[in-house]
Short mmCIF file of C-alpha atoms in Angstrom, two decimals:
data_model
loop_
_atom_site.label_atom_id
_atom_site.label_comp_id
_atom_site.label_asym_id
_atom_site.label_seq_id
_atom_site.Cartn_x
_atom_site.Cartn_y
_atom_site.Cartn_z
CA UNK A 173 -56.30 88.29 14.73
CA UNK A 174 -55.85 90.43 17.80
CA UNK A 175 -56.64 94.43 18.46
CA UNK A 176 -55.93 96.53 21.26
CA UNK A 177 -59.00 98.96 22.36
CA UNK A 178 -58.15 102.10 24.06
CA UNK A 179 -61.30 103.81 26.15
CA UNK A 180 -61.40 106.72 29.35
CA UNK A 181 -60.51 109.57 27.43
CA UNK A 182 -62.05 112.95 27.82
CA UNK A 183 -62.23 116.54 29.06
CA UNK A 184 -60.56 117.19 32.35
CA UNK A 185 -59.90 120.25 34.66
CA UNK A 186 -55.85 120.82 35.42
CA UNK A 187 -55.16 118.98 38.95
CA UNK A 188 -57.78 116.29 38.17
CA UNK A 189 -57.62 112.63 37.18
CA UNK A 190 -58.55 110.19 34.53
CA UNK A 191 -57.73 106.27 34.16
CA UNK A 192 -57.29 105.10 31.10
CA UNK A 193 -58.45 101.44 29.91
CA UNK A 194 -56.56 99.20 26.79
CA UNK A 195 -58.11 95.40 26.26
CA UNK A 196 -56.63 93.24 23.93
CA UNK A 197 -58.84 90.87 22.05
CA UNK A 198 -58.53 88.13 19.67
CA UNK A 199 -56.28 84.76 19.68
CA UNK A 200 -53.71 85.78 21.85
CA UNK A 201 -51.22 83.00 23.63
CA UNK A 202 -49.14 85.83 26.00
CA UNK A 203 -48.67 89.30 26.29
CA UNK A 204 -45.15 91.01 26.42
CA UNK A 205 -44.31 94.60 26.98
CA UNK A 206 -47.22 97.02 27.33
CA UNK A 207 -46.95 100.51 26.63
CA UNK A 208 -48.70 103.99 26.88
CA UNK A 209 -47.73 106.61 24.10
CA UNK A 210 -49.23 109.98 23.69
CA UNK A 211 -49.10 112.36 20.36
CA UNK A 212 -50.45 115.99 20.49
CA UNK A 213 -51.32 117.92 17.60
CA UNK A 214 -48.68 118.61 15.13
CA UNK A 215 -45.70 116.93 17.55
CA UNK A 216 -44.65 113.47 17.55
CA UNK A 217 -45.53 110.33 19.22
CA UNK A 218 -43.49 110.26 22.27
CA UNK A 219 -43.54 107.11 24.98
CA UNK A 220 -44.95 107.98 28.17
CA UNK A 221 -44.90 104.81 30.21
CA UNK A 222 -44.38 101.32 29.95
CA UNK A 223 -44.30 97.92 31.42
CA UNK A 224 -41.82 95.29 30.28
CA UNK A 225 -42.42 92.00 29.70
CA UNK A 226 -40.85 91.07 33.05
CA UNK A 227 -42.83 93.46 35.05
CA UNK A 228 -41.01 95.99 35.57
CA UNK A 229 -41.73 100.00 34.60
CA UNK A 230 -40.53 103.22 33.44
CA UNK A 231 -41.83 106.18 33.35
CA UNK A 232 -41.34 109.80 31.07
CA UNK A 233 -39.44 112.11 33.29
CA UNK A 234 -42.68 114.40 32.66
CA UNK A 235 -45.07 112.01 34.15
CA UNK A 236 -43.43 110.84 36.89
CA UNK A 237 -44.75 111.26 40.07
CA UNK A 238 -48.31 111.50 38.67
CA UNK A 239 -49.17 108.52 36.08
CA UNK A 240 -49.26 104.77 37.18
CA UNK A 241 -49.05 102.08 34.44
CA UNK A 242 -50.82 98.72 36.02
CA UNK A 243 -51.70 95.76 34.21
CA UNK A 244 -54.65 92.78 34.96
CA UNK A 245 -52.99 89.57 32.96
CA UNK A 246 -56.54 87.87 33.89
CA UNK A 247 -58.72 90.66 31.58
CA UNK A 248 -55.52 90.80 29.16
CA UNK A 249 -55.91 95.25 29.96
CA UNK A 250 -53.28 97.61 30.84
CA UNK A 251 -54.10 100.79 32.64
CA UNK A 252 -52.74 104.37 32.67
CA UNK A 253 -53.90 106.11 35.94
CA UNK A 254 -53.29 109.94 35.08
CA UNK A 255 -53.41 112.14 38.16
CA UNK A 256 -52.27 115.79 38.95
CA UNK A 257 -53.52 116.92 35.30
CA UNK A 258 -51.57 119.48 33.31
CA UNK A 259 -52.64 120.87 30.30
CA UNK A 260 -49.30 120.03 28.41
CA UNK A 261 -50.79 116.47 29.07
CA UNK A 262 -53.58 116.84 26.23
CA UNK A 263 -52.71 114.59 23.65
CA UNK A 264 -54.56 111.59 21.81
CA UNK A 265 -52.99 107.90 23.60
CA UNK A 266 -52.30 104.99 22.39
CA UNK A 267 -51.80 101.58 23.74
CA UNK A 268 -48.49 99.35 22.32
CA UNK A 269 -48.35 95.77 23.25
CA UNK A 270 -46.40 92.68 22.30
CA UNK A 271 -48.51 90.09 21.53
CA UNK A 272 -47.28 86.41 21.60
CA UNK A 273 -49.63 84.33 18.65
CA UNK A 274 -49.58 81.13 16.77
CA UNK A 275 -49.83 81.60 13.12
CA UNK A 276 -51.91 79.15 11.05
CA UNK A 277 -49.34 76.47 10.70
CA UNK A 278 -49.39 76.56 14.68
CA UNK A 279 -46.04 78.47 14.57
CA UNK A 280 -45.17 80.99 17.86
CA UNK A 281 -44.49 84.51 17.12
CA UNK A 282 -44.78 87.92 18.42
CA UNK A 283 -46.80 91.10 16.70
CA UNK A 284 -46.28 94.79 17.39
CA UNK A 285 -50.17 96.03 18.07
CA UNK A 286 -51.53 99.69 18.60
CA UNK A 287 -54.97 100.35 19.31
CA UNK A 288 -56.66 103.46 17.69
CA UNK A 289 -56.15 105.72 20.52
CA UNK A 290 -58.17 108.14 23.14
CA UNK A 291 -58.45 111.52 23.07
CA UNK A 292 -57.17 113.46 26.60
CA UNK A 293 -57.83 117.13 26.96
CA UNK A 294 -56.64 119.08 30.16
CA UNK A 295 -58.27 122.54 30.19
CA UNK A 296 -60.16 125.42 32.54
#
């Protein structure tokens, strides 16, 4: 059993900053590939950044420049720092991770997890 739980969301003048917070939970033996996605209303999910299981990063062309994706392995958390703030950036995010677990037969695998997402909004 493992969730990932989003939190630093909220209402933001254009130019300013946010950092958003994901911390997986639960019985969890490694963590792959960590990802930031973001979905506005009535358009689809789209990937904004992420960081690969061996450390490395990419970025949307439309964030980079301005967004940082970090990860603390100790706290099992991923970070998006957002800075430069457009509105065109208002969208709920999600965190995607890989998560390495043993089933109950002590077996290794890996599960596809999203948390439930935070709500950004970029406005005067």
């Amino acid at each position: 059993q493992v969730q990932l739980v989003e939190s630093g969301g909220g209402l933001v003048q254009p130019g300013g900053s946010l950092r958003l917070s994901c911390a997986a939970s639960g019985s969890i033996v490694a963590i792959g590939a960590l990802g930031w996605y973001r979905q506005a209303p009535g358009k689809q999910r789209e990937l904004v950044a992420v960081n690969t299981g061996g450390g490395s990063t990419n970025y949307a062309d439309s964030v980079k420049g301005r967004f940082i994706i970090s990860r603390d392995n100790a706290k099992n958390t991923v970070y998006l720092q957002m800075s430069s703030l457009k509105p065109e950036d208002t969208a709920t995010y999600y965190c995607n991770a890989n998560i390495g677990v043993r089933d109950g037969s002590g077996f290794y695998r890996h599960l596809d997890v999203w948390g439930q997402g935070t709500l950004v909004t970029v406005s005067s």
